[in-house]
Short mmCIF file of C-alpha atoms in Angstrom, two decimals:
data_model
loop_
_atom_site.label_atom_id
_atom_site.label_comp_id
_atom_site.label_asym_id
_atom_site.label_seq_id
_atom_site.Cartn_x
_atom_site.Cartn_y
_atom_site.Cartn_z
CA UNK A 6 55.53 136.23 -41.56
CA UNK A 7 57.04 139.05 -39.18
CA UNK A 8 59.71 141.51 -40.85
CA UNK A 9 62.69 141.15 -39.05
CA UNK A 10 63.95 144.45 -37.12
CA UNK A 11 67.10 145.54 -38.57
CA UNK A 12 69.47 146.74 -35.89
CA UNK A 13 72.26 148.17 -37.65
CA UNK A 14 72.46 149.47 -41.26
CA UNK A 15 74.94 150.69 -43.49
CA UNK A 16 74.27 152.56 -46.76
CA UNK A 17 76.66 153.21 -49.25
CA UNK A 18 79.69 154.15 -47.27
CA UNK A 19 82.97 155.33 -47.92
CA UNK A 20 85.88 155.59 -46.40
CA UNK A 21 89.35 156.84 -46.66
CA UNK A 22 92.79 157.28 -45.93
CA UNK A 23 94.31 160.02 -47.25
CA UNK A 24 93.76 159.68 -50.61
CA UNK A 25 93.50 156.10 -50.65
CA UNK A 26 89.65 155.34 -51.00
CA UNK A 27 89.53 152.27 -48.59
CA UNK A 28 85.52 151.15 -48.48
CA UNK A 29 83.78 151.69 -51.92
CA UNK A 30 80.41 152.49 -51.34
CA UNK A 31 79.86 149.56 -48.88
CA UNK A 32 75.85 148.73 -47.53
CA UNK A 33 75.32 145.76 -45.23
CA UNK A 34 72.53 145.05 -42.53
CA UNK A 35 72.52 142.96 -39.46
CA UNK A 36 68.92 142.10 -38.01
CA UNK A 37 68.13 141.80 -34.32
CA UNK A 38 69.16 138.20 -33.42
CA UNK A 39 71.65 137.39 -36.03
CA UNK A 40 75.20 136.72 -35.94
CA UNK A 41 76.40 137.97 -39.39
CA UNK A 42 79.82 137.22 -40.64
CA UNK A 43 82.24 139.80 -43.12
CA UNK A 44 84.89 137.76 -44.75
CA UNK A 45 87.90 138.92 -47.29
CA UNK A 46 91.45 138.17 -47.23
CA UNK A 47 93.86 141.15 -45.78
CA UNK A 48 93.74 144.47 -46.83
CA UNK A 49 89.99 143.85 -48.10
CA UNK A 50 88.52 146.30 -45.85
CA UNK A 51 86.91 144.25 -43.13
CA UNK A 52 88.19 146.35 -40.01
CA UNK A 53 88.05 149.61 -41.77
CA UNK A 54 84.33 148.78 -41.79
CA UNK A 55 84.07 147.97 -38.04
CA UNK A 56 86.18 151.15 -36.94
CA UNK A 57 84.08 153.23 -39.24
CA UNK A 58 80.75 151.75 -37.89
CA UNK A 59 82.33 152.37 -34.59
CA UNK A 60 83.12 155.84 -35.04
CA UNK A 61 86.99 155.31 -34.68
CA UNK A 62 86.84 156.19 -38.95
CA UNK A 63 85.40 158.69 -40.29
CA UNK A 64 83.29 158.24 -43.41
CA UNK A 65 82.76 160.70 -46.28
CA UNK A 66 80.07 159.30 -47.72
CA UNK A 67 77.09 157.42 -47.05
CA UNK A 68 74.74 156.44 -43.75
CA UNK A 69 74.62 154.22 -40.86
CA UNK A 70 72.07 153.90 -38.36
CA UNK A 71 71.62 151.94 -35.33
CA UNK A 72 68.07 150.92 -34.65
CA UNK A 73 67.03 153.63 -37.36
CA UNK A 74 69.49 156.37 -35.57
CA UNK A 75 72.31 157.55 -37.72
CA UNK A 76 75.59 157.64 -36.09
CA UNK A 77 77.65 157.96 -38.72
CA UNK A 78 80.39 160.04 -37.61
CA UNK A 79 79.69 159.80 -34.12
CA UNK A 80 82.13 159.86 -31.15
CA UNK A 81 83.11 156.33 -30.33
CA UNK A 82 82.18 156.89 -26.50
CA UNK A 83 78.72 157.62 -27.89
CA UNK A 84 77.64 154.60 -30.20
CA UNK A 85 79.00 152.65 -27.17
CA UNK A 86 76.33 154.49 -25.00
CA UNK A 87 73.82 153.24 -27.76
CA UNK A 88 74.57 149.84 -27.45
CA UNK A 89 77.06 149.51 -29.98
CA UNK A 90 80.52 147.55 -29.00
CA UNK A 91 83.49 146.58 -30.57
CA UNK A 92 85.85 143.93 -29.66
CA UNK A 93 88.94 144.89 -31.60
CA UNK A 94 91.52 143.02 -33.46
CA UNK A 95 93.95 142.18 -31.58
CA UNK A 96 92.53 142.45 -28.52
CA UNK A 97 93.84 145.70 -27.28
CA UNK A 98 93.03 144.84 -23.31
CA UNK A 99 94.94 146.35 -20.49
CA UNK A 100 97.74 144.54 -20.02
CA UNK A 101 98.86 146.21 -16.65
CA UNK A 102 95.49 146.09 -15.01
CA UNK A 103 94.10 142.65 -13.51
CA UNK A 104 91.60 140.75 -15.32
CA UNK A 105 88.78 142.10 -12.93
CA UNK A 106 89.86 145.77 -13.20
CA UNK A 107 90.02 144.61 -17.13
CA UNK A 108 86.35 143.73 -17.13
CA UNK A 109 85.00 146.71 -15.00
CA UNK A 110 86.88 148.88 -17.29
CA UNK A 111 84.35 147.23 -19.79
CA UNK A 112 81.20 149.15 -17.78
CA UNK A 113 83.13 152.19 -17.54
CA UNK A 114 79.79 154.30 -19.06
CA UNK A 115 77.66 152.26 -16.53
CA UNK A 116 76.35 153.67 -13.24
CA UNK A 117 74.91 150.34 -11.23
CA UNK A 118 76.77 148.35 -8.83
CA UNK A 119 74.63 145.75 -8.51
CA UNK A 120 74.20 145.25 -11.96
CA UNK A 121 77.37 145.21 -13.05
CA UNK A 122 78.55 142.73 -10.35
CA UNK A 123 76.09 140.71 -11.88
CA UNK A 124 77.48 141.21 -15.03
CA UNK A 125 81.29 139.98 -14.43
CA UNK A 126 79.67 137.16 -12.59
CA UNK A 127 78.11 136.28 -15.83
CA UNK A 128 81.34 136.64 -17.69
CA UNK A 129 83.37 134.31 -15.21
CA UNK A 130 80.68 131.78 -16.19
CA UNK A 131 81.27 132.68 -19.78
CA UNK A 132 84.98 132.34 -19.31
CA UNK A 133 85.82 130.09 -16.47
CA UNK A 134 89.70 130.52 -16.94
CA UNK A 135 88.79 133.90 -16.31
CA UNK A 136 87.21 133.47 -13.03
CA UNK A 137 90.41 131.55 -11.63
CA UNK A 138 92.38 134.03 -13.09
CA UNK A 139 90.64 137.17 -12.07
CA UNK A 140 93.23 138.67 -10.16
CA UNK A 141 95.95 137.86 -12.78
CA UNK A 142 97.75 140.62 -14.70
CA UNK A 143 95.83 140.49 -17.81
CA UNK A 144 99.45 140.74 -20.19
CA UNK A 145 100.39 137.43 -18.65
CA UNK A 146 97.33 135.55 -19.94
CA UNK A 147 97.52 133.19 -22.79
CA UNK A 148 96.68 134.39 -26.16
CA UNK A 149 93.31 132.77 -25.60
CA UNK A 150 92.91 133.74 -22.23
CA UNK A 151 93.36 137.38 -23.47
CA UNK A 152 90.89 136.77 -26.25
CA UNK A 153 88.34 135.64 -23.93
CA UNK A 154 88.83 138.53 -22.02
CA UNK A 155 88.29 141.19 -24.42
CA UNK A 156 85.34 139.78 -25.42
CA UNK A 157 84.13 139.92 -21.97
CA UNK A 158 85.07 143.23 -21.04
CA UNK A 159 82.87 144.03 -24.08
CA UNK A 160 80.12 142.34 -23.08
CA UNK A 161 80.18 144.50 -19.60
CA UNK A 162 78.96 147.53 -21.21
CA UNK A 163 75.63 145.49 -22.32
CA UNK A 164 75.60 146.14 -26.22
CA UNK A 165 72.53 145.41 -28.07
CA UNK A 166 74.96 144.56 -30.79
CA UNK A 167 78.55 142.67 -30.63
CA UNK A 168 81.17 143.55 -33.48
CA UNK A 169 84.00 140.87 -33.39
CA UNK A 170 87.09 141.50 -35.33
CA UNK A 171 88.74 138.47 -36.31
CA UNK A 172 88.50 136.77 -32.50
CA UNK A 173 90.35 133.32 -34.04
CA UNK A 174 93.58 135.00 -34.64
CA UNK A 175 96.58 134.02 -33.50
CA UNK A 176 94.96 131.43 -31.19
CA UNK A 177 95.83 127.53 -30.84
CA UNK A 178 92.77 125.34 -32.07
CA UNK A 179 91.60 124.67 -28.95
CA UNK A 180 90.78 128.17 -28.19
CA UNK A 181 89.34 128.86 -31.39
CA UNK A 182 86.39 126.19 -30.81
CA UNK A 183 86.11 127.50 -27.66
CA UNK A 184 85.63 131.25 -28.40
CA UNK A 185 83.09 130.22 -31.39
CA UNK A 186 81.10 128.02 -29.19
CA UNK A 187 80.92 131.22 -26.90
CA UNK A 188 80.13 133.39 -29.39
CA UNK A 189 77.15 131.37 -30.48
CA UNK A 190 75.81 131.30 -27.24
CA UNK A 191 76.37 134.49 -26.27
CA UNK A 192 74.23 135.14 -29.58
CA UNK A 193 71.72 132.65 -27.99
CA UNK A 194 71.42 134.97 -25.06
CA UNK A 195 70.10 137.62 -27.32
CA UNK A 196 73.00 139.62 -28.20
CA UNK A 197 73.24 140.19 -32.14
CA UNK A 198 76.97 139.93 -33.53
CA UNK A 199 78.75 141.31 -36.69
CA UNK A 200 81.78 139.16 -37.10
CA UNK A 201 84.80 139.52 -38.93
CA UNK A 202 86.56 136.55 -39.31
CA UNK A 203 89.39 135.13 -41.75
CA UNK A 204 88.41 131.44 -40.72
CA UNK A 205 85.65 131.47 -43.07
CA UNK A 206 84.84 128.02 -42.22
CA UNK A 207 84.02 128.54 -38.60
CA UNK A 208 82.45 131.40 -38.84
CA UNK A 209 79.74 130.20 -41.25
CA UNK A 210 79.13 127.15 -39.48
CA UNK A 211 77.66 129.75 -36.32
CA UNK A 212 76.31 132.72 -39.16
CA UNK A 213 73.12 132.76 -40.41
CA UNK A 214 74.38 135.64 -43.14
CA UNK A 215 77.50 136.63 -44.59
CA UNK A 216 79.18 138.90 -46.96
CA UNK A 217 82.10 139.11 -48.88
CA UNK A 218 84.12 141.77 -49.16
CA UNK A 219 86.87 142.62 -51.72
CA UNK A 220 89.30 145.57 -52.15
CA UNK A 221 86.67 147.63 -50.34
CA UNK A 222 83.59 146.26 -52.00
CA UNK A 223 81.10 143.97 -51.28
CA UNK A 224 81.00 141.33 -54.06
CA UNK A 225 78.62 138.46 -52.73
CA UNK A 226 75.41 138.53 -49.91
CA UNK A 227 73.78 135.66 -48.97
CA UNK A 228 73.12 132.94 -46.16
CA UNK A 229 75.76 131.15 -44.72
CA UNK A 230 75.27 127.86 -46.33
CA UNK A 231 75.45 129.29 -49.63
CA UNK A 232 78.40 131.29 -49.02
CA UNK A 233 80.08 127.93 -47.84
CA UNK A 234 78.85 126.44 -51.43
CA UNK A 235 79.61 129.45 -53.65
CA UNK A 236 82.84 128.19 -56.31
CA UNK A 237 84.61 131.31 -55.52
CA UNK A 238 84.23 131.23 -51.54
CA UNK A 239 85.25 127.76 -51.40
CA UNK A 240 88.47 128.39 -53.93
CA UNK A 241 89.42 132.07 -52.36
CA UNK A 242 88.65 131.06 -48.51
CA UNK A 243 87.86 128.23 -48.09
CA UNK A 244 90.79 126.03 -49.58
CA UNK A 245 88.56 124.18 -51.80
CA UNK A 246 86.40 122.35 -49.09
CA UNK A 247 82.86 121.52 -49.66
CA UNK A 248 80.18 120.94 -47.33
#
């Protein structure tokens, strides 16, 4: 049996603000191909651990690498240049640009016409509201619309790895089953995702592995379908629902 190939890695991190010790010697690892899921109720640490991976946080302690390069501590700009993107909670897009200048902000680091063309093509396919919105002001999309589009201006800088902070918020039901069906196949099409997501339910139904994270620690590891059967998952996040 082949070893898988991790692509990220975290080791013992922690973080801060101020003096308030936010991630408590946190270690995770996502392998190439996965979609991963972090769940913990607010204040748990979940984004601190994306913006730190991302470089937007700085940590004290502890290593991450990125196909066995450490980039802890590295400009943001940088990580994103090694294939490292994050689509942020609450979708931070542009809201004065259109959707297209939206999406080619997403390949800002990129240098290939022809490519990236190629590229928002591939997102309109993705996101076919998009497409017959594309010269829309993106801050007079939907909340799902929006959604959609931050995740596809991520996608235009070509990450090896896609970190998704809590995509389902805020959105009507419709739009939630629509952005996790995306995700998974945008996961089929070879990109592996970190995801932080509240709706625990969803996201292990499209995870292979997931962790649980409490007051800045990680208290559980293990596949998705045990996660989903673990007592204090299932009373904590998951309202009490079984499999």
């Amino acid at each position: 049996m082949s070893v898988p190939e991790t692509l990220l890695r975290v080791d013992d991190i922690h973080t801060y603000y101020g003096n308030i010790h936010a991630l408590r010697g946190v270690s995770l690892n996502v392998n190439k191909g996965e979609i991963v899921t972090l769940i913990g109720s607010n204040g748990a640490g979940k984004s601190t651990m994306l913006n730190t991976i991302c470089g937007i946080l700085k940590c004290r302690d502890g290593k991450i690498f990125l196909q066995e390069n450490p980039i802890q501590n590295t400009p943001p700009h940088k990580i994103v240049r090694q294939g490292l993107c994050q689509v942020p909670e609450g979708r931070k897009i542009f809201t004065r640009l259109s959707v297209t200048e939206n999406l080619e902000m997403g390949a800002f680091l990129r240098n290939d016409p022809a490519e990236i063309k190629k590229d928002m093509e591939e997102a309109f396919r993705l996101f076919p509201r998009l497409k017959e919105r594309r010269n829309q002001v993106a801050g007079t999309l939907s909340g799902g619309e929006q959604q959609m589009l931050a995740i596809g201006r991520a996608l235009m800088a070509r990450p090896n790895i896609l970190l998704l902070d809590e995509p389902s918020m805020g959105l009507a039901p419709i739009f939630v089953e629509t952005i996790f069906d995306t995700i998974a196949d945008i996961n089929r099409k070879g990109t592996t995702i970190l995801l932080v997501e509240q709706n625990a339910l969803m996201a292990f139904q499209i995870a292979s592995r997931g962790y649980v994270i409490q007051t800045g620690a990680i208290v559980l590891e293990d596949t998705a379908r045990n996660l989903a059967n673990n007592d204090m998952v299932k009373e904590l996040y998951l309202g009490g629902e079984t499999e």
